[in-house]
Short mmCIF file of C-alpha atoms and ligand atoms in Angstrom, two decimals:
data_model
loop_
_atom_site.label_atom_id
_atom_site.label_comp_id
_atom_site.label_asym_id
_atom_site.label_seq_id
_atom_site.Cartn_x
_atom_site.Cartn_y
_atom_site.Cartn_z
CA MET A 1 12.27 -1.46 -18.76
CA SER A 2 15.42 -2.46 -16.85
CA THR A 3 18.72 -1.65 -18.23
CA GLY A 4 21.67 -4.22 -17.62
CA SER A 5 21.48 -7.46 -16.34
CA LEU A 6 19.05 -8.57 -13.63
CA MET A 7 20.60 -9.11 -10.24
CA GLU A 8 20.76 -12.67 -8.49
CA HIS A 9 17.98 -11.43 -5.98
CA SER A 10 15.67 -10.58 -8.74
CA PRO A 11 12.52 -12.86 -8.76
CA TYR A 12 13.28 -13.75 -12.35
CA CYS A 13 16.24 -13.67 -14.77
CA GLU A 14 16.89 -13.10 -18.40
CA ARG A 15 16.55 -16.80 -19.16
CA ASP A 16 12.74 -16.39 -18.17
CA ILE A 17 12.26 -13.87 -21.11
CA LYS A 18 11.35 -15.85 -24.09
CA ALA A 19 11.82 -14.53 -27.62
CA PRO A 20 10.58 -15.91 -30.81
CA GLU A 21 12.22 -18.94 -31.95
CA GLU A 22 10.76 -19.31 -35.47
CA LEU A 23 9.33 -16.79 -37.91
CA VAL A 24 5.92 -17.72 -39.37
CA THR A 25 5.39 -16.05 -42.75
CA PHE A 26 1.88 -15.25 -44.27
CA ASP A 27 2.49 -14.57 -48.23
CA GLU A 28 -1.10 -13.55 -48.79
CA LYS A 29 -3.01 -10.69 -50.62
CA GLY A 30 -6.10 -8.87 -49.28
CA ASP A 31 -7.13 -5.93 -47.15
CA TYR A 32 -5.12 -5.86 -43.72
CA VAL A 33 -5.64 -2.92 -41.58
CA ILE A 34 -2.72 -1.86 -39.35
CA LYS A 35 -3.93 0.71 -36.34
CA VAL A 36 -1.10 3.07 -35.70
CA LYS A 37 -1.08 5.22 -32.66
CA LYS A 38 0.35 8.63 -32.97
CA GLY A 39 0.00 10.79 -29.85
CA ASN A 40 -3.57 10.32 -28.73
CA GLN A 41 -4.87 9.63 -32.34
CA VAL A 42 -5.11 6.13 -33.68
CA VAL A 43 -5.27 5.86 -37.49
CA SER A 44 -5.88 2.93 -39.85
CA ILE A 45 -3.51 2.01 -42.44
CA HIS A 46 -4.54 -0.48 -44.99
CA TYR A 47 -2.02 -2.80 -46.73
CA GLU A 48 -2.95 -4.95 -49.80
CA PHE A 49 -0.57 -7.83 -48.59
CA HIS A 50 -0.46 -9.50 -45.12
CA PRO A 51 2.12 -7.44 -42.95
CA PHE A 52 3.61 -10.85 -41.68
CA ASP A 53 5.24 -11.57 -45.10
CA VAL A 54 8.73 -11.03 -43.95
CA VAL A 55 11.29 -13.79 -44.27
CA GLY A 56 13.68 -12.38 -41.41
CA TRP A 57 14.00 -9.88 -38.86
CA ASP A 58 16.32 -7.77 -37.16
CA GLY A 59 15.86 -4.66 -35.20
CA PHE A 60 15.36 -3.25 -31.53
CA TYR A 61 11.42 -3.97 -31.23
CA PHE A 62 10.37 -7.74 -31.04
CA PRO A 63 7.59 -9.49 -29.21
CA TRP A 64 8.52 -11.56 -26.13
CA ILE A 65 7.00 -13.52 -23.43
CA PHE A 66 7.46 -13.57 -19.65
CA ASN A 67 5.30 -16.29 -18.15
CA ILE A 68 3.87 -15.49 -14.60
CA ASN A 69 4.68 -18.89 -13.43
CA ASP A 70 8.47 -18.27 -13.94
CA PHE A 71 8.13 -15.24 -11.38
CA MET A 72 9.76 -16.56 -8.27
CA PRO A 73 8.25 -14.85 -5.33
CA ILE A 74 10.34 -13.25 -2.61
CA THR A 75 8.92 -13.95 1.10
CA GLY A 76 9.65 -12.65 4.37
CA LYS A 77 9.52 -13.29 8.13
CA ILE A 78 7.10 -10.28 8.48
CA HIS A 79 4.62 -8.85 5.92
CA MET A 80 6.57 -7.87 2.56
CA PRO A 81 5.10 -4.70 0.86
CA PRO A 82 3.78 -4.95 -2.53
CA PRO A 83 6.97 -3.55 -4.35
CA ILE A 84 8.44 -6.89 -3.56
CA HIS A 85 6.16 -8.28 -6.13
CA GLN A 86 7.24 -5.61 -8.80
CA THR A 87 7.78 -7.30 -12.21
CA PHE A 88 8.08 -4.32 -14.58
CA ALA A 89 8.38 -0.75 -14.28
CA ALA A 90 7.48 1.70 -17.08
CA PRO A 91 6.86 5.47 -17.29
CA GLY A 92 3.99 6.23 -15.41
CA PHE A 93 3.29 2.58 -13.94
CA VAL A 94 4.45 -0.58 -12.71
CA ILE A 95 3.15 -4.17 -12.90
CA CYS A 96 3.37 -6.54 -9.89
CA SER A 97 2.93 -10.23 -9.90
CA PHE A 98 1.22 -12.02 -7.03
CA CYS A 99 2.17 -15.82 -7.40
CA PRO A 100 1.53 -18.90 -4.98
CA ARG A 101 4.01 -18.52 -2.23
CA LEU A 102 4.49 -19.16 1.51
CA LEU A 103 3.30 -16.64 3.87
CA ASP A 104 5.04 -14.44 6.52
CA TYR A 105 6.69 -17.07 8.95
CA HIS A 106 7.18 -14.87 12.14
CA PRO A 107 5.11 -16.92 14.72
CA LEU A 108 3.19 -13.71 15.35
CA ALA A 109 2.76 -12.55 11.80
CA VAL A 110 -0.45 -11.35 10.42
CA PRO A 111 -0.11 -12.83 7.01
CA ILE A 112 -2.54 -10.56 5.12
CA PRO A 113 -2.02 -6.92 3.96
CA TYR A 114 -2.94 -4.08 6.24
CA ASN A 115 -5.29 -1.41 5.45
CA HIS A 116 -4.09 1.34 3.45
CA SER A 117 -4.53 4.08 1.00
CA ASN A 118 -2.29 4.81 -2.13
CA LEU A 119 -1.43 8.53 -2.04
CA ASP A 120 0.49 8.33 -5.21
CA SER A 121 -1.19 5.65 -7.43
CA ASP A 122 -4.40 4.01 -8.78
CA GLU A 123 -4.23 0.41 -8.04
CA MET A 124 -5.74 -2.17 -10.56
CA LEU A 125 -5.87 -5.92 -9.78
CA TYR A 126 -6.83 -8.78 -12.19
CA TYR A 127 -7.40 -12.01 -10.42
CA VAL A 128 -6.31 -14.81 -12.53
CA ASP A 129 -6.21 -18.04 -10.32
CA GLY A 130 -6.34 -19.15 -6.61
CA ASN A 131 -8.16 -19.30 -3.70
CA PHE A 132 -9.79 -15.99 -3.66
CA ALA A 133 -13.32 -17.05 -4.20
CA SER A 134 -13.98 -16.67 -0.49
CA ARG A 135 -13.05 -13.04 -0.72
CA LYS A 136 -16.27 -11.07 -0.78
CA GLY A 137 -17.01 -9.37 -4.08
CA ILE A 138 -14.06 -11.17 -5.83
CA GLU A 139 -14.24 -14.21 -8.04
CA PHE A 140 -12.32 -15.58 -11.12
CA ALA A 141 -11.26 -12.92 -13.63
CA SER A 142 -12.44 -10.10 -11.54
CA ILE A 143 -10.70 -6.66 -12.03
CA SER A 144 -10.71 -4.25 -9.01
CA LEU A 145 -9.89 -0.71 -9.24
CA HIS A 146 -8.90 1.11 -5.89
CA PRO A 147 -8.23 4.84 -7.09
CA ASN A 148 -5.61 6.96 -5.49
CA GLY A 149 -6.61 7.88 -1.67
CA ILE A 150 -9.47 5.37 -1.35
CA PRO A 151 -8.78 3.29 1.85
CA HIS A 152 -8.95 -0.36 1.36
CA GLY A 153 -7.60 -3.73 2.79
CA PRO A 154 -8.66 -6.94 4.23
CA HIS A 155 -12.63 -7.54 4.90
CA PRO A 156 -13.83 -7.61 8.36
CA GLY A 157 -13.15 -11.02 9.97
CA THR A 158 -10.17 -11.93 7.65
CA VAL A 159 -7.39 -11.16 10.05
CA ASP A 160 -8.37 -13.67 12.63
CA ALA A 161 -9.36 -16.24 9.69
CA ASN A 162 -5.97 -15.89 8.42
CA LEU A 163 -3.73 -16.28 11.25
CA GLY A 164 -1.44 -19.26 11.12
CA LYS A 165 -2.15 -19.68 7.44
CA LYS A 166 1.22 -21.17 5.71
CA GLU A 167 0.62 -20.45 2.07
CA THR A 168 -1.47 -18.78 -0.53
CA LEU A 169 -2.26 -20.14 -4.06
CA GLU A 170 -3.32 -16.92 -5.60
CA VAL A 171 -2.28 -15.88 -9.20
CA ALA A 172 -3.01 -12.10 -9.65
CA VAL A 173 -1.58 -9.13 -11.60
CA MET A 174 -1.46 -5.55 -10.20
CA MET A 175 -0.82 -2.33 -12.10
CA ASP A 176 -0.31 0.78 -10.20
CA THR A 177 -0.44 3.86 -12.15
CA PHE A 178 0.93 7.22 -11.11
CA ARG A 179 -1.72 9.18 -13.01
CA PRO A 180 -5.58 8.59 -12.53
CA LEU A 181 -7.04 6.03 -14.60
CA LYS A 182 -10.18 6.95 -16.70
CA LEU A 183 -12.96 4.39 -17.21
CA THR A 184 -14.09 3.83 -20.70
CA ASN A 185 -17.76 3.19 -21.25
CA PHE A 186 -17.23 -0.56 -21.52
CA ALA A 187 -15.65 -0.46 -18.18
CA LYS A 188 -18.44 1.38 -16.70
CA GLU A 189 -20.79 -1.33 -18.17
CA MET A 190 -18.74 -3.83 -16.12
CA ASN A 191 -18.77 -1.89 -13.10
CA ASP A 192 -20.22 -3.44 -9.69
CA PRO A 193 -21.72 -0.53 -7.89
CA LYS A 194 -21.87 -2.55 -4.77
CA TYR A 195 -18.43 -3.46 -4.43
CA TYR A 196 -17.66 -0.89 -1.78
CA LEU A 197 -20.13 -2.39 0.37
CA SER A 198 -18.17 -5.72 0.44
CA TRP A 199 -16.34 -4.51 3.54
CA ASN A 200 -19.63 -3.92 5.43
CA GLU A 201 -20.56 -7.53 6.88
CA ALA A 202 -18.36 -8.65 9.54
CA GLU A 203 -18.64 -12.21 8.63
CA PRO A 204 -15.45 -14.51 8.91
CA ILE A 205 -13.81 -15.49 5.80
CA GLU A 206 -11.42 -18.48 5.34
CA LEU A 207 -8.78 -17.06 3.08
CA ILE A 208 -8.54 -13.99 1.17
CA ASN A 209 -6.49 -12.79 -1.65
CA GLU A 210 -3.19 -11.37 -0.76
CA GLY A 211 -2.80 -9.03 -3.47
CA GLN A 212 -4.34 -5.95 -2.18
FE1 FE2 B 1 -3.77 -1.72 -2.33
#
């Protein structure tokens, strides 16, 4: 979380953070289970009444919304590195928003990311919307995980295919974690074991997703 006011060059401001405007009260009886995490353990607490039976709220913790469409991307003459998309920072991880924007505008700019390895973080990307269908191995709602140290970047042919491109319509959310992510069994079931082979073929691609 940030402390103090967001500066004028921030890609969003306090006005973009939406807090609840009305309280919806559920005055109901039943068996309501609240999962509480303490340390590494999750315990279940059963209530005989709906936990949302309050008529008012005051305190330090409350739900709030930041809509990714309110993120105003910062663009540059040459390629801007991923931290320019940073939206949140928390202990152990950051969240970045890749939103529709104009691409690098230097006449000789290569408007896609360079190949790289993250030496200090795992990189997880969730592809929400936009024109990434032509990126190999990626489709709507795909999640990619590039662990710490694994080289990755544009697919073969994409540099030439993207020269002169003026804008991207992508929407993607990235989480970089500073300690390794561990796969759950559910995640292992979704795993595409051939993803790493998507860099193998040197076929031209019209437009790739920028958020790498
Ligand atoms: Fe990356």
